Amino acid sequence: MEFFVTLIQVLDSTIRLATPLLLACLAGLYSERAGIFDIGLEGKMLMAAFFSAAVAAVTGSVWLGLLAGIGSSLILSALHGVASITFRGNQLISGVAINFLSSGLTVLIAQSWFKQGGRTPSLFGGGRFEPIEFPFAEALSGVPIIGPIYSELLSGHSILVYVAFLMVPLTWWILFRTRFGLRLRAVGENPAAVDTAGVSVVGLRFAAVAICGVLCGIAGAYLATALQAGFVKEMTAGRGFIALAALIFAKWRPWHAMWACLLFGLLQAIALRFQNIDLGGVVIPVQVMDALPYILTVVILAGFVGKAIPPRAGGEPYVKER
């Protein structure tokens, strides 16, 4: 029974830790399916995390914080879109620039605004997303097996966790069951054919980049106002890059992306829960456990998951033929 309780707690942490990864991964999915590679997921999440926490701290409203986070992420998305779609610049360099810009600006503005060493004041009350309790969660908590699963694993998360997991079937439906999704995927594979059909390649790519911005904004806001209680320097801690690795691991498919993000979340949850593991006299230090998600990222990107073929027109600016 003790093992079952521990398992539920680890899985509960897995869901919480996988949520920002999943949102960022789906953000990258829209962008890359449309042919725009986005290394700047990390920077957008970081900027959104700062502005959501800062506005929530100043106004006391987490919803205004969420809007500020999405808005700041959309501005960076627009910047990336203008650089890579309008001016046909190198998409990877544009994404890296966004990461550097966010890394420096967040600390600079935070120090100027709050004078707390590059962090925001701690959030409480209306400045944070509160957990949502499902009906009868407390009453059912004593029921063996089903009770803990319902009351602890499924219930008690913030609204953004449920939004993230609902985005998976919604993304699948949009990409594979709607005209917009068909055109979006076509733009990533053969933009010339889409252009010939009289559909705006630039418009579709900007739409994909905007969706990416919204999802990164929600991911950043979740980090600062739900998972933690405020913004601290570099709080995304490489999650944007792990989300990119999960996207490649999932071969640009929504359901596979969810399982990939849950796998990364599980590794992070295990690292937090089990520190200095003793394996028959050999103690695995906590640093090794903390490094596990990043080690897995390197293993995946080294090509141990079979060949992942990106959208054919990915990373290439579209030049209309005269």
Short mmCIF file of C-alpha atoms in Angstrom, two decimals:
data_model
loop_
_atom_site.label_atom_id
_atom_site.label_comp_id
_atom_site.label_asym_id
_atom_site.label_seq_id
_atom_site.Cartn_x
_atom_site.Cartn_y
_atom_site.Cartn_z
CA MET A 1 0.00 0.00 0.00
CA GLU A 2 2.89 2.34 0.80
CA PHE A 3 4.29 1.65 -2.68
CA PHE A 4 0.92 2.57 -4.23
CA VAL A 5 0.77 5.87 -2.30
CA THR A 6 4.32 6.73 -3.40
CA LEU A 7 3.44 5.83 -7.01
CA ILE A 8 0.39 8.13 -6.95
CA GLN A 9 2.52 10.98 -5.55
CA VAL A 10 5.20 10.49 -8.22
CA LEU A 11 2.58 10.38 -11.01
CA ASP A 12 0.90 13.47 -9.56
CA SER A 13 4.24 15.32 -9.74
CA THR A 14 4.76 13.92 -13.25
CA ILE A 15 1.54 15.56 -14.47
CA ARG A 16 2.46 18.91 -12.90
CA LEU A 17 6.01 18.87 -14.29
CA ALA A 18 4.95 17.63 -17.74
CA THR A 19 2.37 20.42 -18.22
CA PRO A 20 4.76 23.26 -19.27
CA LEU A 21 6.68 20.79 -21.47
CA LEU A 22 3.46 19.66 -23.15
CA LEU A 23 2.25 23.21 -23.85
CA ALA A 24 5.66 24.20 -25.28
CA CYS A 25 5.85 20.97 -27.28
CA LEU A 26 2.41 21.57 -28.86
CA ALA A 27 3.47 25.19 -29.53
CA GLY A 28 6.50 23.92 -31.46
CA LEU A 29 4.30 21.37 -33.22
CA TYR A 30 2.09 24.06 -34.80
CA SER A 31 5.05 26.20 -35.78
CA GLU A 32 7.20 23.41 -37.22
CA ARG A 33 4.30 21.72 -39.03
CA ALA A 34 3.94 25.03 -40.90
CA GLY A 35 7.64 25.00 -41.78
CA ILE A 36 8.91 27.50 -39.18
CA PHE A 37 11.52 25.98 -36.85
CA ASP A 38 11.38 27.59 -33.43
CA ILE A 39 14.37 27.33 -31.11
CA GLY A 40 12.91 30.31 -29.22
CA LEU A 41 10.35 28.29 -27.20
CA GLU A 42 12.57 28.69 -24.13
CA GLY A 43 12.77 32.47 -24.49
CA LYS A 44 9.02 32.88 -25.01
CA MET A 45 8.25 30.77 -21.94
CA LEU A 46 10.74 32.76 -19.87
CA MET A 47 9.34 36.14 -20.95
CA ALA A 48 5.77 34.93 -20.33
CA ALA A 49 6.75 33.58 -16.91
CA PHE A 50 8.18 36.96 -15.92
CA PHE A 51 5.34 39.15 -17.17
CA SER A 52 2.61 36.85 -15.82
CA ALA A 53 4.23 36.84 -12.36
CA ALA A 54 4.99 40.60 -12.45
CA VAL A 55 1.47 41.63 -13.48
CA ALA A 56 -0.12 39.14 -11.06
CA ALA A 57 2.06 40.55 -8.24
CA VAL A 58 1.16 44.17 -9.07
CA THR A 59 -2.57 43.70 -9.76
CA GLY A 60 -3.32 40.70 -7.53
CA SER A 61 -5.12 39.05 -10.47
CA VAL A 62 -3.71 35.83 -11.91
CA TRP A 63 -5.94 36.18 -14.99
CA LEU A 64 -4.43 39.56 -15.87
CA GLY A 65 -1.04 37.92 -15.31
CA LEU A 66 -1.96 35.14 -17.76
CA LEU A 67 -3.01 37.70 -20.39
CA ALA A 68 0.25 39.63 -19.88
CA GLY A 69 2.24 36.40 -20.26
CA ILE A 70 0.44 35.46 -23.49
CA GLY A 71 0.83 39.03 -24.79
CA SER A 72 4.59 39.12 -24.16
CA SER A 73 5.03 35.71 -25.80
CA LEU A 74 2.98 36.86 -28.83
CA ILE A 75 5.25 39.90 -29.24
CA LEU A 76 8.31 37.61 -29.39
CA SER A 77 6.44 35.33 -31.80
CA ALA A 78 5.67 38.30 -34.04
CA LEU A 79 9.36 39.24 -33.92
CA HIS A 80 10.33 35.70 -34.94
CA GLY A 81 7.68 35.71 -37.67
CA VAL A 82 8.80 39.03 -39.15
CA ALA A 83 12.45 37.93 -39.10
CA SER A 84 11.91 34.49 -40.60
CA ILE A 85 8.78 34.88 -42.77
CA THR A 86 8.73 38.51 -43.92
CA PHE A 87 12.49 39.10 -44.17
CA ARG A 88 13.31 35.44 -44.83
CA GLY A 89 16.05 35.38 -42.23
CA ASN A 90 17.63 32.30 -40.71
CA GLN A 91 14.99 30.77 -38.41
CA LEU A 92 17.48 29.16 -36.02
CA ILE A 93 19.43 32.39 -35.49
CA SER A 94 16.18 34.28 -34.91
CA GLY A 95 15.14 31.72 -32.25
CA VAL A 96 18.52 31.88 -30.50
CA ALA A 97 18.31 35.70 -30.48
CA ILE A 98 14.89 35.49 -28.78
CA ASN A 99 16.37 33.23 -26.10
CA PHE A 100 19.22 35.65 -25.37
CA LEU A 101 16.88 38.64 -25.44
CA SER A 102 14.49 37.04 -22.92
CA SER A 103 17.29 35.86 -20.66
CA GLY A 104 18.69 39.37 -20.30
CA LEU A 105 15.50 41.45 -20.44
CA THR A 106 13.58 39.52 -17.77
CA VAL A 107 16.29 40.02 -15.14
CA LEU A 108 16.88 43.65 -16.15
CA ILE A 109 13.18 44.61 -15.98
CA ALA A 110 12.61 42.59 -12.79
CA GLN A 111 15.52 44.33 -11.04
CA SER A 112 14.38 47.75 -12.23
CA TRP A 113 10.73 47.09 -11.30
CA PHE A 114 10.92 45.17 -8.02
CA LYS A 115 14.57 45.54 -6.87
CA GLN A 116 14.69 41.96 -5.55
CA GLY A 117 17.73 40.66 -7.40
CA GLY A 118 15.94 39.81 -10.66
CA ARG A 119 12.92 38.08 -9.12
CA THR A 120 9.31 39.09 -8.53
CA PRO A 121 7.58 39.20 -5.12
CA SER A 122 6.04 35.91 -4.00
CA LEU A 123 2.49 35.37 -5.21
CA PHE A 124 -0.40 34.37 -2.97
CA GLY A 125 -4.21 34.43 -2.94
CA GLY A 126 -5.67 35.75 -6.21
CA GLY A 127 -2.20 36.08 -7.73
CA ARG A 128 -1.90 32.30 -8.15
CA PHE A 129 -3.91 29.61 -9.88
CA GLU A 130 -5.67 27.60 -7.20
CA PRO A 131 -6.14 23.80 -7.47
CA ILE A 132 -9.54 22.63 -8.75
CA GLU A 133 -11.17 19.94 -6.63
CA PHE A 134 -13.40 17.48 -8.49
CA PRO A 135 -16.88 16.68 -7.09
CA PHE A 136 -16.81 14.07 -4.27
CA ALA A 137 -12.97 13.99 -4.33
CA GLU A 138 -12.78 14.18 -0.53
CA ALA A 139 -15.56 11.63 0.02
CA LEU A 140 -13.96 9.10 -2.35
CA SER A 141 -10.39 9.53 -1.07
CA GLY A 142 -10.78 6.60 1.37
CA VAL A 143 -11.87 4.11 -1.32
CA PRO A 144 -9.00 1.69 -2.12
CA ILE A 145 -7.14 2.28 -5.41
CA ILE A 146 -9.92 4.25 -7.19
CA GLY A 147 -10.10 6.88 -4.39
CA PRO A 148 -6.47 8.04 -4.48
CA ILE A 149 -6.42 7.97 -8.30
CA TYR A 150 -9.51 10.20 -8.48
CA SER A 151 -8.88 12.49 -5.51
CA GLU A 152 -5.08 12.91 -5.75
CA LEU A 153 -4.00 12.07 -9.30
CA LEU A 154 -6.89 13.46 -11.37
CA SER A 155 -8.27 16.11 -9.00
CA GLY A 156 -6.45 19.00 -7.37
CA HIS A 157 -4.57 20.49 -10.34
CA SER A 158 -4.79 24.07 -11.58
CA ILE A 159 -6.99 24.87 -14.58
CA LEU A 160 -3.94 25.23 -16.87
CA VAL A 161 -3.05 21.55 -16.36
CA TYR A 162 -6.46 20.50 -17.69
CA VAL A 163 -6.16 23.04 -20.53
CA ALA A 164 -2.77 21.54 -21.52
CA PHE A 165 -4.07 17.98 -21.69
CA LEU A 166 -7.27 19.01 -23.49
CA MET A 167 -5.08 20.74 -26.09
CA VAL A 168 -3.76 17.33 -27.20
CA PRO A 169 -7.02 15.97 -28.72
CA LEU A 170 -7.91 19.50 -29.89
CA THR A 171 -4.56 19.83 -31.70
CA TRP A 172 -5.01 16.39 -33.28
CA TRP A 173 -8.50 17.37 -34.47
CA ILE A 174 -7.35 20.78 -35.81
CA LEU A 175 -4.33 19.34 -37.67
CA PHE A 176 -5.90 16.18 -39.08
CA ARG A 177 -9.64 16.88 -39.32
CA THR A 178 -9.97 20.51 -40.42
CA ARG A 179 -9.25 22.41 -43.63
CA PHE A 180 -7.03 24.83 -41.70
CA GLY A 181 -4.97 21.90 -40.36
CA LEU A 182 -4.61 20.35 -43.81
CA ARG A 183 -3.36 23.66 -45.22
CA LEU A 184 -1.04 24.17 -42.25
CA ARG A 185 0.58 20.77 -42.79
CA ALA A 186 0.76 21.37 -46.55
CA VAL A 187 2.59 24.67 -45.99
CA GLY A 188 5.25 22.75 -44.05
CA GLU A 189 5.61 20.14 -46.79
CA ASN A 190 5.04 21.96 -50.08
CA PRO A 191 4.31 25.70 -49.78
CA ALA A 192 4.39 26.17 -53.56
CA ALA A 193 1.38 23.85 -53.97
CA VAL A 194 -0.55 25.78 -51.30
CA ASP A 195 0.32 29.06 -53.02
CA THR A 196 -0.83 27.65 -56.37
CA ALA A 197 -4.18 26.79 -54.76
CA GLY A 198 -4.63 30.48 -53.94
CA VAL A 199 -3.99 30.19 -50.18
CA SER A 200 -1.62 32.65 -48.48
CA VAL A 201 1.54 30.88 -47.34
CA VAL A 202 2.62 33.94 -45.32
CA GLY A 203 -0.79 34.18 -43.61
CA LEU A 204 -0.81 30.50 -42.63
CA ARG A 205 2.72 30.61 -41.30
CA PHE A 206 1.99 33.73 -39.24
CA ALA A 207 -1.15 32.00 -37.87
CA ALA A 208 0.96 28.99 -36.82
CA VAL A 209 3.57 31.25 -35.20
CA ALA A 210 0.78 33.11 -33.34
CA ILE A 211 -0.71 29.84 -32.00
CA CYS A 212 2.81 28.91 -30.91
CA GLY A 213 3.06 32.23 -29.06
CA VAL A 214 -0.23 31.72 -27.22
CA LEU A 215 0.72 28.21 -26.05
CA CYS A 216 4.21 29.30 -24.95
CA GLY A 217 2.56 32.17 -23.07
CA ILE A 218 0.29 29.75 -21.18
CA ALA A 219 3.30 27.48 -20.46
CA GLY A 220 5.32 30.36 -19.01
CA ALA A 221 2.38 31.65 -16.97
CA TYR A 222 1.84 28.16 -15.56
CA LEU A 223 5.49 27.98 -14.44
CA ALA A 224 5.35 31.27 -12.52
CA THR A 225 1.75 31.37 -11.23
CA ALA A 226 0.79 27.71 -10.72
CA LEU A 227 3.84 25.43 -10.46
CA GLN A 228 5.77 28.07 -8.48
CA ALA A 229 4.75 31.27 -6.70
CA GLY A 230 6.63 33.93 -8.61
CA PHE A 231 9.42 34.46 -11.13
CA VAL A 232 13.08 33.70 -10.52
CA LYS A 233 16.00 34.12 -12.93
CA GLU A 234 16.20 31.47 -15.70
CA MET A 235 13.28 29.56 -14.16
CA THR A 236 12.49 27.72 -17.41
CA ALA A 237 15.74 25.76 -16.86
CA GLY A 238 15.97 24.34 -20.37
CA ARG A 239 12.34 23.22 -20.57
CA GLY A 240 11.96 24.81 -24.02
CA PHE A 241 14.80 22.65 -25.35
CA ILE A 242 13.42 19.53 -23.66
CA ALA A 243 10.06 20.31 -25.35
CA LEU A 244 11.87 20.47 -28.71
CA ALA A 245 13.51 17.11 -28.01
CA ALA A 246 10.09 15.68 -27.06
CA LEU A 247 8.69 17.02 -30.35
CA ILE A 248 11.40 15.26 -32.36
CA PHE A 249 10.94 12.12 -30.23
CA ALA A 250 7.19 12.26 -31.03
CA LYS A 251 7.93 12.81 -34.74
CA TRP A 252 5.66 15.89 -34.82
CA ARG A 253 2.48 14.03 -33.72
CA PRO A 254 0.24 15.35 -30.89
CA TRP A 255 -0.57 12.14 -28.98
CA HIS A 256 3.02 10.93 -29.15
CA ALA A 257 4.11 14.38 -27.94
CA MET A 258 1.96 13.96 -24.83
CA TRP A 259 3.57 10.62 -23.95
CA ALA A 260 7.06 12.00 -24.63
CA CYS A 261 6.42 14.97 -22.31
CA LEU A 262 5.01 12.65 -19.62
CA LEU A 263 8.21 10.58 -19.87
CA PHE A 264 10.35 13.69 -19.31
CA GLY A 265 8.02 14.78 -16.49
CA LEU A 266 8.36 11.35 -14.87
CA LEU A 267 12.16 11.60 -14.90
CA GLN A 268 12.00 15.05 -13.28
CA ALA A 269 9.50 13.78 -10.68
CA ILE A 270 11.75 10.80 -9.84
CA ALA A 271 14.75 13.14 -9.51
CA LEU A 272 12.82 15.35 -7.06
CA ARG A 273 11.35 12.46 -5.08
CA PHE A 274 14.30 10.05 -4.83
CA GLN A 275 17.57 11.75 -4.02
CA ASN A 276 20.82 9.87 -3.34
CA ILE A 277 19.42 6.45 -4.30
CA ASP A 278 21.25 3.49 -2.71
CA LEU A 279 21.72 0.55 -5.12
CA GLY A 280 23.33 -2.21 -3.06
CA GLY A 281 26.01 -0.02 -1.52
CA VAL A 282 26.46 2.22 -4.56
CA VAL A 283 24.86 5.60 -3.93
CA ILE A 284 23.63 7.48 -7.01
CA PRO A 285 24.09 11.19 -6.19
CA VAL A 286 21.19 13.62 -6.57
CA GLN A 287 23.03 15.50 -9.34
CA VAL A 288 22.85 12.40 -11.57
CA MET A 289 19.09 12.14 -10.97
CA ASP A 290 18.63 15.85 -11.77
CA ALA A 291 20.58 15.40 -15.00
CA LEU A 292 18.44 12.45 -16.20
CA PRO A 293 15.94 14.49 -18.29
CA TYR A 294 18.80 16.33 -20.01
CA ILE A 295 20.73 13.08 -20.61
CA LEU A 296 17.60 11.63 -22.22
CA THR A 297 17.34 14.76 -24.38
CA VAL A 298 20.88 14.22 -25.70
CA VAL A 299 20.22 10.49 -26.27
CA ILE A 300 17.05 11.28 -28.24
CA LEU A 301 18.68 13.98 -30.34
CA ALA A 302 21.62 11.66 -31.04
CA GLY A 303 19.16 9.57 -33.03
CA PHE A 304 18.36 6.61 -30.81
CA VAL A 305 14.63 6.79 -31.64
CA GLY A 306 14.86 5.97 -35.31
CA LYS A 307 14.98 8.57 -38.06
CA ALA A 308 12.69 11.51 -37.34
CA ILE A 309 11.91 13.26 -40.62
CA PRO A 310 10.86 16.88 -40.14
CA PRO A 311 8.41 18.69 -42.47
CA ARG A 312 10.13 18.96 -45.86
CA ALA A 313 9.91 22.76 -46.15
CA GLY A 314 10.91 23.28 -42.52
CA GLY A 315 13.49 25.99 -41.96
CA GLU A 316 13.31 27.25 -45.55
CA PRO A 317 11.88 30.70 -46.32
CA TYR A 318 9.28 30.58 -49.08
CA VAL A 319 10.06 32.71 -52.14
CA LYS A 320 7.07 33.18 -54.43
CA GLU A 321 7.84 32.28 -58.03
CA ARG A 322 7.23 35.03 -60.53
#
